[in-house]
Amino acid sequence: LGLKQAVLAQAYAANGVWNSMQEMQAAEVRATLSFEAMPNQKPDLKTGSANPTFWLKGLPDPITGETSEFIFKPATPGSLMGGIPPGGEPIREALTGRAAEQLSAFTGLDFKMPLTNVISVDSNRLSDFQPADETKKLRNTPTQVGSLQQFSSSQGELRSHLLGKRQDVTAQSCQAIAVLDTVTLNLDRHDGNLLLDQAGTGVIPIDHGLSFPDSQAVKSGMIGINMAGDKNVMLRLPNSYVPFTQASLDGIANIDPDLMQAALAAESRKMGQLHPSLEDKMSSQALSISNLAAQFLKAAAPSLPPAVLQAALGANA
């Protein structure tokens, strides 16, 4: 990491600016340093997740008192779903973060998306993980490539609260999640993949390893099953049935699906160059399907509230 920082510093000193690849490298160095600077202990293995997920909690900030938390999700040999290449979850996690940044610029919506990067972690830093399913085993390598999400403390997963708490999630928060999940075609929005913010009125999206599916997922009907079915908790949030506000509609109208597809493709290529094991894990076909989903969002939002829009997309995928 020190060598990487030195190279980046030299590049900046010589040119007075970083190119986009160097910016991504710098973000990875910062994320890795943040992870490694945590107290000298192994992250806790989170149970109940389909794939191994490791939680690491830092010390409280001496000024704000906030506690930083990290979720590290390494790539695994298997796949949870057809249309999601095995080992492709980290690039999908990180690319969803990039999509949230772009959508925020287009729409002005706050997606509360945790900062997400792809990093490599020393395998010895991770707790022992012995799954019953061989496809969920960690790779037998000195380092593990995976996604790292960093965010401030929350009230925990939405599913850990009484059902009545769901009515407190605002329409604006529901609209933001629906925009993000529709454009990325996230197929895993259950109530464990939303965190309740400290105010108790907004949700923080996590776990996007099943986003950006390709045509195999379309043909198998998984988009309809996962987005229009019981798994999608957005269909069970009362304020998801409130129509999009005019401000949200104005922002959605500003989305440029072609520009977004090109930007995400460029980001995907850079991630593959930095981490060769991820090079073929995001197809151009998946990003083309995301483009179509964004076009559907722009056409349907003026007529359909978020929950109905997602059900319609799933039913007609």
PDB file of C-alpha atoms in Angstrom:
ATOM      1  CA  LEU A   1       0.000   0.000   0.000  1.00  0.00           C
ATOM      2  CA  GLY A   2       2.880   2.343   0.760  1.00  0.00           C
ATOM      3  CA  LEU A   3       4.373   1.679  -2.674  1.00  0.00           C
ATOM      4  CA  LYS A   4       1.023   2.307  -4.337  1.00  0.00           C
ATOM      5  CA  GLN A   5       0.666   5.586  -2.480  1.00  0.00           C
ATOM      6  CA  ALA A   6       4.175   6.638  -3.537  1.00  0.00           C
ATOM      7  CA  VAL A   7       3.417   5.955  -7.204  1.00  0.00           C
ATOM      8  CA  LEU A   8       0.174   7.935  -6.998  1.00  0.00           C
ATOM      9  CA  ALA A   9       1.954  10.815  -5.265  1.00  0.00           C
ATOM     10  CA  GLN A  10       4.605  10.897  -7.992  1.00  0.00           C
ATOM     11  CA  ALA A  11       1.947  10.906 -10.716  1.00  0.00           C
ATOM     12  CA  TYR A  12       0.158  13.804  -9.069  1.00  0.00           C
ATOM     13  CA  ALA A  13       3.399  15.741  -8.527  1.00  0.00           C
ATOM     14  CA  ALA A  14       4.329  15.289 -12.193  1.00  0.00           C
ATOM     15  CA  ASN A  15       0.982  16.099 -13.758  1.00  0.00           C
ATOM     16  CA  GLY A  16      -0.948  18.072 -11.132  1.00  0.00           C
ATOM     17  CA  VAL A  17      -3.924  15.779 -11.679  1.00  0.00           C
ATOM     18  CA  TRP A  18      -4.910  12.102 -11.610  1.00  0.00           C
ATOM     19  CA  ASN A  19      -6.550  10.291 -14.474  1.00  0.00           C
ATOM     20  CA  SER A  20      -9.685   8.254 -13.754  1.00  0.00           C
ATOM     21  CA  MET A  21      -7.734   5.018 -13.281  1.00  0.00           C
ATOM     22  CA  GLN A  22      -5.431   6.669 -10.739  1.00  0.00           C
ATOM     23  CA  GLU A  23      -8.460   8.076  -8.907  1.00  0.00           C
ATOM     24  CA  MET A  24      -9.864   4.542  -8.602  1.00  0.00           C
ATOM     25  CA  GLN A  25      -6.495   3.269  -7.367  1.00  0.00           C
ATOM     26  CA  ALA A  26      -6.386   6.029  -4.762  1.00  0.00           C
ATOM     27  CA  ALA A  27      -9.906   5.180  -3.594  1.00  0.00           C
ATOM     28  CA  GLU A  28      -8.883   1.531  -3.226  1.00  0.00           C
ATOM     29  CA  VAL A  29      -5.776   2.458  -1.230  1.00  0.00           C
ATOM     30  CA  ARG A  30      -7.836   4.655   1.119  1.00  0.00           C
ATOM     31  CA  ALA A  31     -10.456   1.937   1.585  1.00  0.00           C
ATOM     32  CA  THR A  32      -7.842  -0.748   2.249  1.00  0.00           C
ATOM     33  CA  LEU A  33      -5.971   1.447   4.717  1.00  0.00           C
ATOM     34  CA  SER A  34      -9.228   2.188   6.541  1.00  0.00           C
ATOM     35  CA  PHE A  35      -9.910  -1.540   6.790  1.00  0.00           C
ATOM     36  CA  GLU A  36      -6.384  -2.457   7.887  1.00  0.00           C
ATOM     37  CA  ALA A  37      -6.245   0.375  10.439  1.00  0.00           C
ATOM     38  CA  MET A  38      -9.127  -1.099  12.391  1.00  0.00           C
ATOM     39  CA  PRO A  39      -8.336  -2.736  15.746  1.00  0.00           C
ATOM     40  CA  ASN A  40      -6.126  -5.799  15.332  1.00  0.00           C
ATOM     41  CA  GLN A  41      -8.842  -8.423  15.243  1.00  0.00           C
ATOM     42  CA  LYS A  42     -10.535 -10.577  12.680  1.00  0.00           C
ATOM     43  CA  PRO A  43     -13.851  -9.319  11.321  1.00  0.00           C
ATOM     44  CA  ASP A  44     -16.942 -11.116  12.569  1.00  0.00           C
ATOM     45  CA  LEU A  45     -18.528 -13.557  10.171  1.00  0.00           C
ATOM     46  CA  LYS A  46     -22.144 -12.577   9.714  1.00  0.00           C
ATOM     47  CA  THR A  47     -24.505 -15.540   9.818  1.00  0.00           C
ATOM     48  CA  GLY A  48     -27.724 -15.713   7.844  1.00  0.00           C
ATOM     49  CA  SER A  49     -26.194 -14.448   4.595  1.00  0.00           C
ATOM     50  CA  ALA A  50     -26.205 -16.587   1.493  1.00  0.00           C
ATOM     51  CA  ASN A  51     -22.555 -15.750   0.847  1.00  0.00           C
ATOM     52  CA  PRO A  52     -19.808 -15.071   3.424  1.00  0.00           C
ATOM     53  CA  THR A  53     -20.053 -11.543   4.799  1.00  0.00           C
ATOM     54  CA  PHE A  54     -17.610 -10.075   7.308  1.00  0.00           C
ATOM     55  CA  TRP A  55     -18.435  -7.152   9.630  1.00  0.00           C
ATOM     56  CA  LEU A  56     -15.768  -4.988  11.201  1.00  0.00           C
ATOM     57  CA  LYS A  57     -16.508  -2.194  13.649  1.00  0.00           C
ATOM     58  CA  GLY A  58     -14.044   0.560  14.441  1.00  0.00           C
ATOM     59  CA  LEU A  59     -13.519   2.668  17.520  1.00  0.00           C
ATOM     60  CA  PRO A  60     -15.839   5.654  18.108  1.00  0.00           C
ATOM     61  CA  ASP A  61     -14.664   8.931  16.587  1.00  0.00           C
ATOM     62  CA  PRO A  62     -13.272  11.074  19.450  1.00  0.00           C
ATOM     63  CA  ILE A  63     -15.125  14.160  18.180  1.00  0.00           C
ATOM     64  CA  THR A  64     -18.435  12.956  16.732  1.00  0.00           C
ATOM     65  CA  GLY A  65     -18.743   9.716  18.678  1.00  0.00           C
ATOM     66  CA  GLU A  66     -19.826   7.923  15.492  1.00  0.00           C
ATOM     67  CA  THR A  67     -18.588   4.396  14.906  1.00  0.00           C
ATOM     68  CA  SER A  68     -17.423   3.379  11.451  1.00  0.00           C
ATOM     69  CA  GLU A  69     -18.537  -0.010  10.250  1.00  0.00           C
ATOM     70  CA  PHE A  70     -17.302  -2.023   7.292  1.00  0.00           C
ATOM     71  CA  ILE A  71     -18.809  -4.926   5.413  1.00  0.00           C
ATOM     72  CA  PHE A  72     -16.361  -7.011   3.388  1.00  0.00           C
ATOM     73  CA  LYS A  73     -17.824  -9.529   0.944  1.00  0.00           C
ATOM     74  CA  PRO A  74     -15.248 -11.699  -0.826  1.00  0.00           C
ATOM     75  CA  ALA A  75     -15.814 -13.281  -4.207  1.00  0.00           C
ATOM     76  CA  THR A  76     -16.829 -16.940  -4.075  1.00  0.00           C
ATOM     77  CA  PRO A  77     -16.550 -19.664  -6.742  1.00  0.00           C
ATOM     78  CA  GLY A  78     -20.278 -20.238  -7.037  1.00  0.00           C
ATOM     79  CA  SER A  79     -23.221 -18.150  -8.142  1.00  0.00           C
ATOM     80  CA  LEU A  80     -26.529 -17.579  -6.407  1.00  0.00           C
ATOM     81  CA  MET A  81     -28.431 -17.179  -9.654  1.00  0.00           C
ATOM     82  CA  GLY A  82     -28.233 -17.864 -13.367  1.00  0.00           C
ATOM     83  CA  GLY A  83     -27.339 -14.667 -15.163  1.00  0.00           C
ATOM     84  CA  ILE A  84     -24.876 -13.632 -12.422  1.00  0.00           C
ATOM     85  CA  PRO A  85     -21.391 -15.005 -13.257  1.00  0.00           C
ATOM     86  CA  PRO A  86     -19.698 -16.918 -10.409  1.00  0.00           C
ATOM     87  CA  GLY A  87     -17.382 -14.640  -8.468  1.00  0.00           C
ATOM     88  CA  GLY A  88     -18.966 -11.529  -9.974  1.00  0.00           C
ATOM     89  CA  GLU A  89     -20.570 -10.148  -6.827  1.00  0.00           C
ATOM     90  CA  PRO A  90     -17.776  -7.659  -5.906  1.00  0.00           C
ATOM     91  CA  ILE A  91     -17.873  -5.821  -9.232  1.00  0.00           C
ATOM     92  CA  ARG A  92     -21.676  -5.641  -9.035  1.00  0.00           C
ATOM     93  CA  GLU A  93     -21.527  -4.211  -5.521  1.00  0.00           C
ATOM     94  CA  ALA A  94     -19.036  -1.548  -6.556  1.00  0.00           C
ATOM     95  CA  LEU A  95     -20.743  -0.755  -9.857  1.00  0.00           C
ATOM     96  CA  THR A  96     -24.054  -0.225  -8.051  1.00  0.00           C
ATOM     97  CA  GLY A  97     -22.228   2.348  -5.937  1.00  0.00           C
ATOM     98  CA  ARG A  98     -21.049   4.087  -9.104  1.00  0.00           C
ATOM     99  CA  ALA A  99     -24.582   3.932 -10.500  1.00  0.00           C
ATOM    100  CA  ALA A 100     -25.901   5.614  -7.334  1.00  0.00           C
ATOM    101  CA  GLU A 101     -23.362   8.415  -7.751  1.00  0.00           C
ATOM    102  CA  GLN A 102     -24.386   8.961 -11.378  1.00  0.00           C
ATOM    103  CA  LEU A 103     -28.106   8.788 -10.620  1.00  0.00           C
ATOM    104  CA  SER A 104     -27.647  11.302  -7.821  1.00  0.00           C
ATOM    105  CA  ALA A 105     -25.992  13.693 -10.284  1.00  0.00           C
ATOM    106  CA  PHE A 106     -28.858  13.215 -12.760  1.00  0.00           C
ATOM    107  CA  THR A 107     -31.751  13.349 -10.307  1.00  0.00           C
ATOM    108  CA  GLY A 108     -30.613  15.164  -7.157  1.00  0.00           C
ATOM    109  CA  LEU A 109     -31.942  12.232  -5.091  1.00  0.00           C
ATOM    110  CA  ASP A 110     -30.068  11.065  -1.989  1.00  0.00           C
ATOM    111  CA  PHE A 111     -29.634   7.296  -2.218  1.00  0.00           C
ATOM    112  CA  LYS A 112     -27.734   7.007   1.096  1.00  0.00           C
ATOM    113  CA  MET A 113     -25.531   4.491  -0.688  1.00  0.00           C
ATOM    114  CA  PRO A 114     -22.525   3.478   1.430  1.00  0.00           C
ATOM    115  CA  LEU A 115     -19.117   4.132  -0.111  1.00  0.00           C
ATOM    116  CA  THR A 116     -18.235   0.908  -1.942  1.00  0.00           C
ATOM    117  CA  ASN A 117     -14.889  -0.169  -3.409  1.00  0.00           C
ATOM    118  CA  VAL A 118     -13.271  -3.373  -4.610  1.00  0.00           C
ATOM    119  CA  ILE A 119     -10.211  -4.244  -2.516  1.00  0.00           C
ATOM    120  CA  SER A 120      -7.893  -7.156  -1.751  1.00  0.00           C
ATOM    121  CA  VAL A 121      -7.651  -8.369   1.848  1.00  0.00           C
ATOM    122  CA  ASP A 122      -5.092 -10.702   3.405  1.00  0.00           C
ATOM    123  CA  SER A 123      -6.847 -14.058   3.844  1.00  0.00           C
ATOM    124  CA  ASN A 124      -5.429 -14.320   7.369  1.00  0.00           C
ATOM    125  CA  ARG A 125      -7.495 -11.276   8.367  1.00  0.00           C
ATOM    126  CA  LEU A 126     -10.750 -13.151   7.865  1.00  0.00           C
ATOM    127  CA  SER A 127     -12.513 -15.423  10.313  1.00  0.00           C
ATOM    128  CA  ASP A 128     -12.755 -19.095   9.502  1.00  0.00           C
ATOM    129  CA  PHE A 129     -15.585 -19.870   7.127  1.00  0.00           C
ATOM    130  CA  GLN A 130     -16.641 -23.479   6.515  1.00  0.00           C
ATOM    131  CA  PRO A 131     -19.859 -23.549   4.469  1.00  0.00           C
ATOM    132  CA  ALA A 132     -21.842 -26.701   3.830  1.00  0.00           C
ATOM    133  CA  ASP A 133     -22.128 -25.705   0.166  1.00  0.00           C
ATOM    134  CA  GLU A 134     -18.777 -26.032  -1.640  1.00  0.00           C
ATOM    135  CA  THR A 135     -19.687 -23.221  -4.046  1.00  0.00           C
ATOM    136  CA  LYS A 136     -19.648 -20.755  -1.122  1.00  0.00           C
ATOM    137  CA  LYS A 137     -16.095 -21.565  -0.003  1.00  0.00           C
ATOM    138  CA  LEU A 138     -13.493 -18.801  -0.120  1.00  0.00           C
ATOM    139  CA  ARG A 139     -10.809 -19.095  -2.739  1.00  0.00           C
ATOM    140  CA  ASN A 140      -7.616 -20.776  -1.521  1.00  0.00           C
ATOM    141  CA  THR A 141      -5.413 -17.734  -2.201  1.00  0.00           C
ATOM    142  CA  PRO A 142      -3.211 -15.487  -0.028  1.00  0.00           C
ATOM    143  CA  THR A 143      -5.571 -12.568  -0.621  1.00  0.00           C
ATOM    144  CA  GLN A 144      -9.307 -12.299  -1.122  1.00  0.00           C
ATOM    145  CA  VAL A 145     -10.775  -9.885  -3.675  1.00  0.00           C
ATOM    146  CA  GLY A 146     -14.110  -8.507  -2.569  1.00  0.00           C
ATOM    147  CA  SER A 147     -16.267  -5.452  -2.057  1.00  0.00           C
ATOM    148  CA  LEU A 148     -15.889  -3.184   0.949  1.00  0.00           C
ATOM    149  CA  GLN A 149     -18.756  -0.981   2.088  1.00  0.00           C
ATOM    150  CA  GLN A 150     -18.152   1.674   4.700  1.00  0.00           C
ATOM    151  CA  PHE A 151     -20.909   3.583   6.454  1.00  0.00           C
ATOM    152  CA  SER A 152     -21.844   5.253   9.702  1.00  0.00           C
ATOM    153  CA  SER A 153     -23.914   3.534  12.319  1.00  0.00           C
ATOM    154  CA  SER A 154     -27.589   2.780  11.735  1.00  0.00           C
ATOM    155  CA  GLN A 155     -30.474   1.197  13.620  1.00  0.00           C
ATOM    156  CA  GLY A 156     -29.725  -2.118  11.935  1.00  0.00           C
ATOM    157  CA  GLU A 157     -31.594  -4.153   9.358  1.00  0.00           C
ATOM    158  CA  LEU A 158     -35.201  -3.259   8.634  1.00  0.00           C
ATOM    159  CA  ARG A 159     -36.247  -6.840   9.371  1.00  0.00           C
ATOM    160  CA  SER A 160     -35.040  -6.510  12.962  1.00  0.00           C
ATOM    161  CA  HIS A 161     -37.757  -3.911  13.693  1.00  0.00           C
ATOM    162  CA  LEU A 162     -41.478  -4.295  14.261  1.00  0.00           C
ATOM    163  CA  LEU A 163     -43.570  -4.256  11.099  1.00  0.00           C
ATOM    164  CA  GLY A 164     -45.167  -0.971  12.134  1.00  0.00           C
ATOM    165  CA  LYS A 165     -41.802   0.734  11.623  1.00  0.00           C
ATOM    166  CA  ARG A 166     -42.153   0.297   7.876  1.00  0.00           C
ATOM    167  CA  GLN A 167     -44.833   2.967   7.673  1.00  0.00           C
ATOM    168  CA  ASP A 168     -42.301   5.496   8.997  1.00  0.00           C
ATOM    169  CA  VAL A 169     -40.069   5.100   5.939  1.00  0.00           C
ATOM    170  CA  THR A 170     -40.811   8.221   3.912  1.00  0.00           C
ATOM    171  CA  ALA A 171     -42.112   8.298   0.358  1.00  0.00           C
ATOM    172  CA  GLN A 172     -38.943  10.132  -0.702  1.00  0.00           C
ATOM    173  CA  SER A 173     -36.741   7.342   0.638  1.00  0.00           C
ATOM    174  CA  CYS A 174     -38.911   4.733  -1.097  1.00  0.00           C
ATOM    175  CA  GLN A 175     -38.658   6.634  -4.376  1.00  0.00           C
ATOM    176  CA  ALA A 176     -34.874   6.789  -4.189  1.00  0.00           C
ATOM    177  CA  ILE A 177     -34.520   3.051  -3.562  1.00  0.00           C
ATOM    178  CA  ALA A 178     -36.967   2.273  -6.374  1.00  0.00           C
ATOM    179  CA  VAL A 179     -34.982   4.402  -8.842  1.00  0.00           C
ATOM    180  CA  LEU A 180     -31.706   2.719  -7.872  1.00  0.00           C
ATOM    181  CA  ASP A 181     -33.111  -0.826  -7.884  1.00  0.00           C
ATOM    182  CA  THR A 182     -34.971  -0.342 -11.154  1.00  0.00           C
ATOM    183  CA  VAL A 183     -31.987   0.978 -13.095  1.00  0.00           C
ATOM    184  CA  THR A 184     -29.604  -1.651 -11.693  1.00  0.00           C
ATOM    185  CA  LEU A 185     -32.266  -4.396 -11.744  1.00  0.00           C
ATOM    186  CA  ASN A 186     -31.403  -5.407  -8.207  1.00  0.00           C
ATOM    187  CA  LEU A 187     -32.914  -8.848  -7.580  1.00  0.00           C
ATOM    188  CA  ASP A 188     -32.179  -9.084  -3.866  1.00  0.00           C
ATOM    189  CA  ARG A 189     -34.080  -6.298  -2.092  1.00  0.00           C
ATOM    190  CA  HIS A 190     -35.367  -8.217   0.917  1.00  0.00           C
ATOM    191  CA  ASP A 191     -35.800  -6.597   4.336  1.00  0.00           C
ATOM    192  CA  GLY A 192     -32.322  -7.628   5.464  1.00  0.00           C
ATOM    193  CA  ASN A 193     -30.744  -5.580   2.686  1.00  0.00           C
ATOM    194  CA  LEU A 194     -32.105  -2.261   3.914  1.00  0.00           C
ATOM    195  CA  LEU A 195     -30.742  -0.592   7.041  1.00  0.00           C
ATOM    196  CA  LEU A 196     -32.910   1.845   8.975  1.00  0.00           C
ATOM    197  CA  ASP A 197     -31.133   5.175   9.369  1.00  0.00           C
ATOM    198  CA  GLN A 198     -30.674   6.841  12.740  1.00  0.00           C
ATOM    199  CA  ALA A 199     -33.692   9.080  12.192  1.00  0.00           C
ATOM    200  CA  GLY A 200     -35.890   6.031  11.633  1.00  0.00           C
ATOM    201  CA  THR A 201     -37.483   7.523   8.518  1.00  0.00           C
ATOM    202  CA  GLY A 202     -35.034   6.573   5.784  1.00  0.00           C
ATOM    203  CA  VAL A 203     -33.372   3.385   4.585  1.00  0.00           C
ATOM    204  CA  ILE A 204     -29.789   2.666   3.571  1.00  0.00           C
ATOM    205  CA  PRO A 205     -29.347   0.154   0.719  1.00  0.00           C
ATOM    206  CA  ILE A 206     -26.757  -2.612   1.086  1.00  0.00           C
ATOM    207  CA  ASP A 207     -25.941  -5.932  -0.601  1.00  0.00           C
ATOM    208  CA  HIS A 208     -26.070  -5.514  -4.380  1.00  0.00           C
ATOM    209  CA  GLY A 209     -24.324  -8.660  -5.542  1.00  0.00           C
ATOM    210  CA  LEU A 210     -27.403  -9.677  -7.550  1.00  0.00           C
ATOM    211  CA  SER A 211     -27.695  -6.497  -9.584  1.00  0.00           C
ATOM    212  CA  PHE A 212     -27.049  -6.046 -13.311  1.00  0.00           C
ATOM    213  CA  PRO A 213     -28.326  -9.484 -14.428  1.00  0.00           C
ATOM    214  CA  ASP A 214     -27.801 -10.610 -18.028  1.00  0.00           C
ATOM    215  CA  SER A 215     -30.239 -12.211 -20.467  1.00  0.00           C
ATOM    216  CA  GLN A 216     -30.087 -15.610 -18.748  1.00  0.00           C
ATOM    217  CA  ALA A 217     -31.811 -14.095 -15.703  1.00  0.00           C
ATOM    218  CA  VAL A 218     -34.355 -12.441 -17.982  1.00  0.00           C
ATOM    219  CA  LYS A 219     -35.175 -15.681 -19.805  1.00  0.00           C
ATOM    220  CA  SER A 220     -35.377 -17.680 -16.576  1.00  0.00           C
ATOM    221  CA  GLY A 221     -38.049 -15.384 -15.158  1.00  0.00           C
ATOM    222  CA  MET A 222     -35.936 -14.434 -12.128  1.00  0.00           C
ATOM    223  CA  ILE A 223     -36.577 -10.717 -12.637  1.00  0.00           C
ATOM    224  CA  GLY A 224     -40.288 -11.277 -12.286  1.00  0.00           C
ATOM    225  CA  ILE A 225     -39.923 -13.663  -9.341  1.00  0.00           C
ATOM    226  CA  ASN A 226     -37.513 -11.461  -7.378  1.00  0.00           C
ATOM    227  CA  MET A 227     -38.663  -7.960  -8.298  1.00  0.00           C
ATOM    228  CA  ALA A 228     -42.425  -8.469  -8.617  1.00  0.00           C
ATOM    229  CA  GLY A 229     -42.742 -11.133  -5.920  1.00  0.00           C
ATOM    230  CA  ASP A 230     -42.713 -11.418  -2.143  1.00  0.00           C
ATOM    231  CA  LYS A 231     -38.932 -11.146  -1.901  1.00  0.00           C
ATOM    232  CA  ASN A 232     -39.016  -7.437  -2.807  1.00  0.00           C
ATOM    233  CA  VAL A 233     -39.668  -5.624   0.479  1.00  0.00           C
ATOM    234  CA  MET A 234     -40.343  -2.398  -1.419  1.00  0.00           C
ATOM    235  CA  LEU A 235     -43.734  -3.846  -2.342  1.00  0.00           C
ATOM    236  CA  ARG A 236     -44.538  -4.016   1.391  1.00  0.00           C
ATOM    237  CA  LEU A 237     -43.590  -0.445   2.366  1.00  0.00           C
ATOM    238  CA  PRO A 238     -46.776   1.674   2.536  1.00  0.00           C
ATOM    239  CA  ASN A 239     -45.150   4.820   1.159  1.00  0.00           C
ATOM    240  CA  SER A 240     -43.924   2.938  -1.916  1.00  0.00           C
ATOM    241  CA  TYR A 241     -47.471   3.354  -3.186  1.00  0.00           C
ATOM    242  CA  VAL A 242     -47.312   7.157  -3.010  1.00  0.00           C
ATOM    243  CA  PRO A 243     -46.831   8.618  -6.522  1.00  0.00           C
ATOM    244  CA  PHE A 244     -43.452  10.079  -7.428  1.00  0.00           C
ATOM    245  CA  THR A 245     -43.184  13.736  -6.445  1.00  0.00           C
ATOM    246  CA  GLN A 246     -42.735  16.320  -9.161  1.00  0.00           C
ATOM    247  CA  ALA A 247     -39.166  16.884  -7.987  1.00  0.00           C
ATOM    248  CA  SER A 248     -38.428  13.169  -8.378  1.00  0.00           C
ATOM    249  CA  LEU A 249     -40.085  13.104 -11.799  1.00  0.00           C
ATOM    250  CA  ASP A 250     -38.031  16.081 -12.939  1.00  0.00           C
ATOM    251  CA  GLY A 251     -34.884  14.293 -11.812  1.00  0.00           C
ATOM    252  CA  ILE A 252     -35.845  11.002 -13.479  1.00  0.00           C
ATOM    253  CA  ALA A 253     -36.487  12.902 -16.713  1.00  0.00           C
ATOM    254  CA  ASN A 254     -32.865  14.072 -16.591  1.00  0.00           C
ATOM    255  CA  ILE A 255     -31.448  10.530 -16.613  1.00  0.00           C
ATOM    256  CA  ASP A 256     -29.512   9.796 -19.807  1.00  0.00           C
ATOM    257  CA  PRO A 257     -29.488   5.968 -20.136  1.00  0.00           C
ATOM    258  CA  ASP A 258     -26.899   5.937 -22.954  1.00  0.00           C
ATOM    259  CA  LEU A 259     -24.490   8.217 -21.118  1.00  0.00           C
ATOM    260  CA  MET A 260     -24.928   6.175 -17.966  1.00  0.00           C
ATOM    261  CA  GLN A 261     -24.316   2.884 -19.792  1.00  0.00           C
ATOM    262  CA  ALA A 262     -21.092   4.224 -21.307  1.00  0.00           C
ATOM    263  CA  ALA A 263     -19.844   5.515 -17.941  1.00  0.00           C
ATOM    264  CA  LEU A 264     -20.604   2.237 -16.148  1.00  0.00           C
ATOM    265  CA  ALA A 265     -18.893   0.258 -18.912  1.00  0.00           C
ATOM    266  CA  ALA A 266     -15.769   2.401 -18.482  1.00  0.00           C
ATOM    267  CA  GLU A 267     -15.828   1.907 -14.696  1.00  0.00           C
ATOM    268  CA  SER A 268     -16.276  -1.840 -15.154  1.00  0.00           C
ATOM    269  CA  ARG A 269     -13.250  -2.038 -17.452  1.00  0.00           C
ATOM    270  CA  LYS A 270     -11.087  -0.185 -14.929  1.00  0.00           C
ATOM    271  CA  MET A 271     -12.127  -2.518 -12.104  1.00  0.00           C
ATOM    272  CA  GLY A 272     -11.225  -5.495 -14.292  1.00  0.00           C
ATOM    273  CA  GLN A 273      -7.814  -4.002 -15.050  1.00  0.00           C
ATOM    274  CA  LEU A 274      -7.079  -3.451 -11.363  1.00  0.00           C
ATOM    275  CA  HIS A 275      -8.441  -6.881 -10.373  1.00  0.00           C
ATOM    276  CA  PRO A 276      -8.001  -9.340 -13.298  1.00  0.00           C
ATOM    277  CA  SER A 277     -10.154 -11.990 -11.591  1.00  0.00           C
ATOM    278  CA  LEU A 278     -13.144  -9.685 -12.177  1.00  0.00           C
ATOM    279  CA  GLU A 279     -12.339  -8.872 -15.788  1.00  0.00           C
ATOM    280  CA  ASP A 280     -15.105 -10.960 -17.394  1.00  0.00           C
ATOM    281  CA  LYS A 281     -17.702 -10.678 -14.603  1.00  0.00           C
ATOM    282  CA  MET A 282     -19.728  -7.763 -16.010  1.00  0.00           C
ATOM    283  CA  SER A 283     -20.989  -8.209 -19.555  1.00  0.00           C
ATOM    284  CA  SER A 284     -21.913  -5.442 -21.964  1.00  0.00           C
ATOM    285  CA  GLN A 285     -25.233  -7.271 -22.308  1.00  0.00           C
ATOM    286  CA  ALA A 286     -26.011  -6.698 -18.608  1.00  0.00           C
ATOM    287  CA  LEU A 287     -25.362  -2.967 -18.987  1.00  0.00           C
ATOM    288  CA  SER A 288     -27.562  -2.859 -22.100  1.00  0.00           C
ATOM    289  CA  ILE A 289     -30.389  -4.418 -20.085  1.00  0.00           C
ATOM    290  CA  SER A 290     -29.829  -1.775 -17.403  1.00  0.00           C
ATOM    291  CA  ASN A 291     -30.189   0.853 -20.132  1.00  0.00           C
ATOM    292  CA  LEU A 292     -33.579  -0.612 -21.073  1.00  0.00           C
ATOM    293  CA  ALA A 293     -34.648  -0.607 -17.423  1.00  0.00           C
ATOM    294  CA  ALA A 294     -33.727   3.082 -17.149  1.00  0.00           C
ATOM    295  CA  GLN A 295     -35.824   3.805 -20.251  1.00  0.00           C
ATOM    296  CA  PHE A 296     -38.731   1.930 -18.647  1.00  0.00           C
ATOM    297  CA  LEU A 297     -38.334   4.009 -15.468  1.00  0.00           C
ATOM    298  CA  LYS A 298     -38.454   7.270 -17.422  1.00  0.00           C
ATOM    299  CA  ALA A 299     -41.569   6.169 -19.324  1.00  0.00           C
ATOM    300  CA  ALA A 300     -43.479   4.675 -16.390  1.00  0.00           C
ATOM    301  CA  ALA A 301     -42.706   6.975 -13.432  1.00  0.00           C
ATOM    302  CA  PRO A 302     -45.208   9.706 -14.415  1.00  0.00           C
ATOM    303  CA  SER A 303     -48.040   7.134 -14.294  1.00  0.00           C
ATOM    304  CA  LEU A 304     -47.018   4.506 -11.743  1.00  0.00           C
ATOM    305  CA  PRO A 305     -45.907   4.849  -8.102  1.00  0.00           C
ATOM    306  CA  PRO A 306     -42.623   3.116  -7.170  1.00  0.00           C
ATOM    307  CA  ALA A 307     -44.032  -0.234  -5.973  1.00  0.00           C
ATOM    308  CA  VAL A 308     -46.391  -0.599  -8.934  1.00  0.00           C
ATOM    309  CA  LEU A 309     -43.609   0.404 -11.340  1.00  0.00           C
ATOM    310  CA  GLN A 310     -41.334  -2.328  -9.998  1.00  0.00           C
ATOM    311  CA  ALA A 311     -44.125  -4.911 -10.104  1.00  0.00           C
ATOM    312  CA  ALA A 312     -44.887  -3.926 -13.696  1.00  0.00           C
ATOM    313  CA  LEU A 313     -41.237  -4.178 -14.690  1.00  0.00           C
ATOM    314  CA  GLY A 314     -40.935  -7.604 -13.091  1.00  0.00           C
ATOM    315  CA  ALA A 315     -44.142  -8.868 -14.646  1.00  0.00           C
ATOM    316  CA  ASN A 316     -43.141  -7.745 -18.138  1.00  0.00           C
ATOM    317  CA  ALA A 317     -39.383  -8.363 -17.995  1.00  0.00           C
TER     318      ALA A 317
END
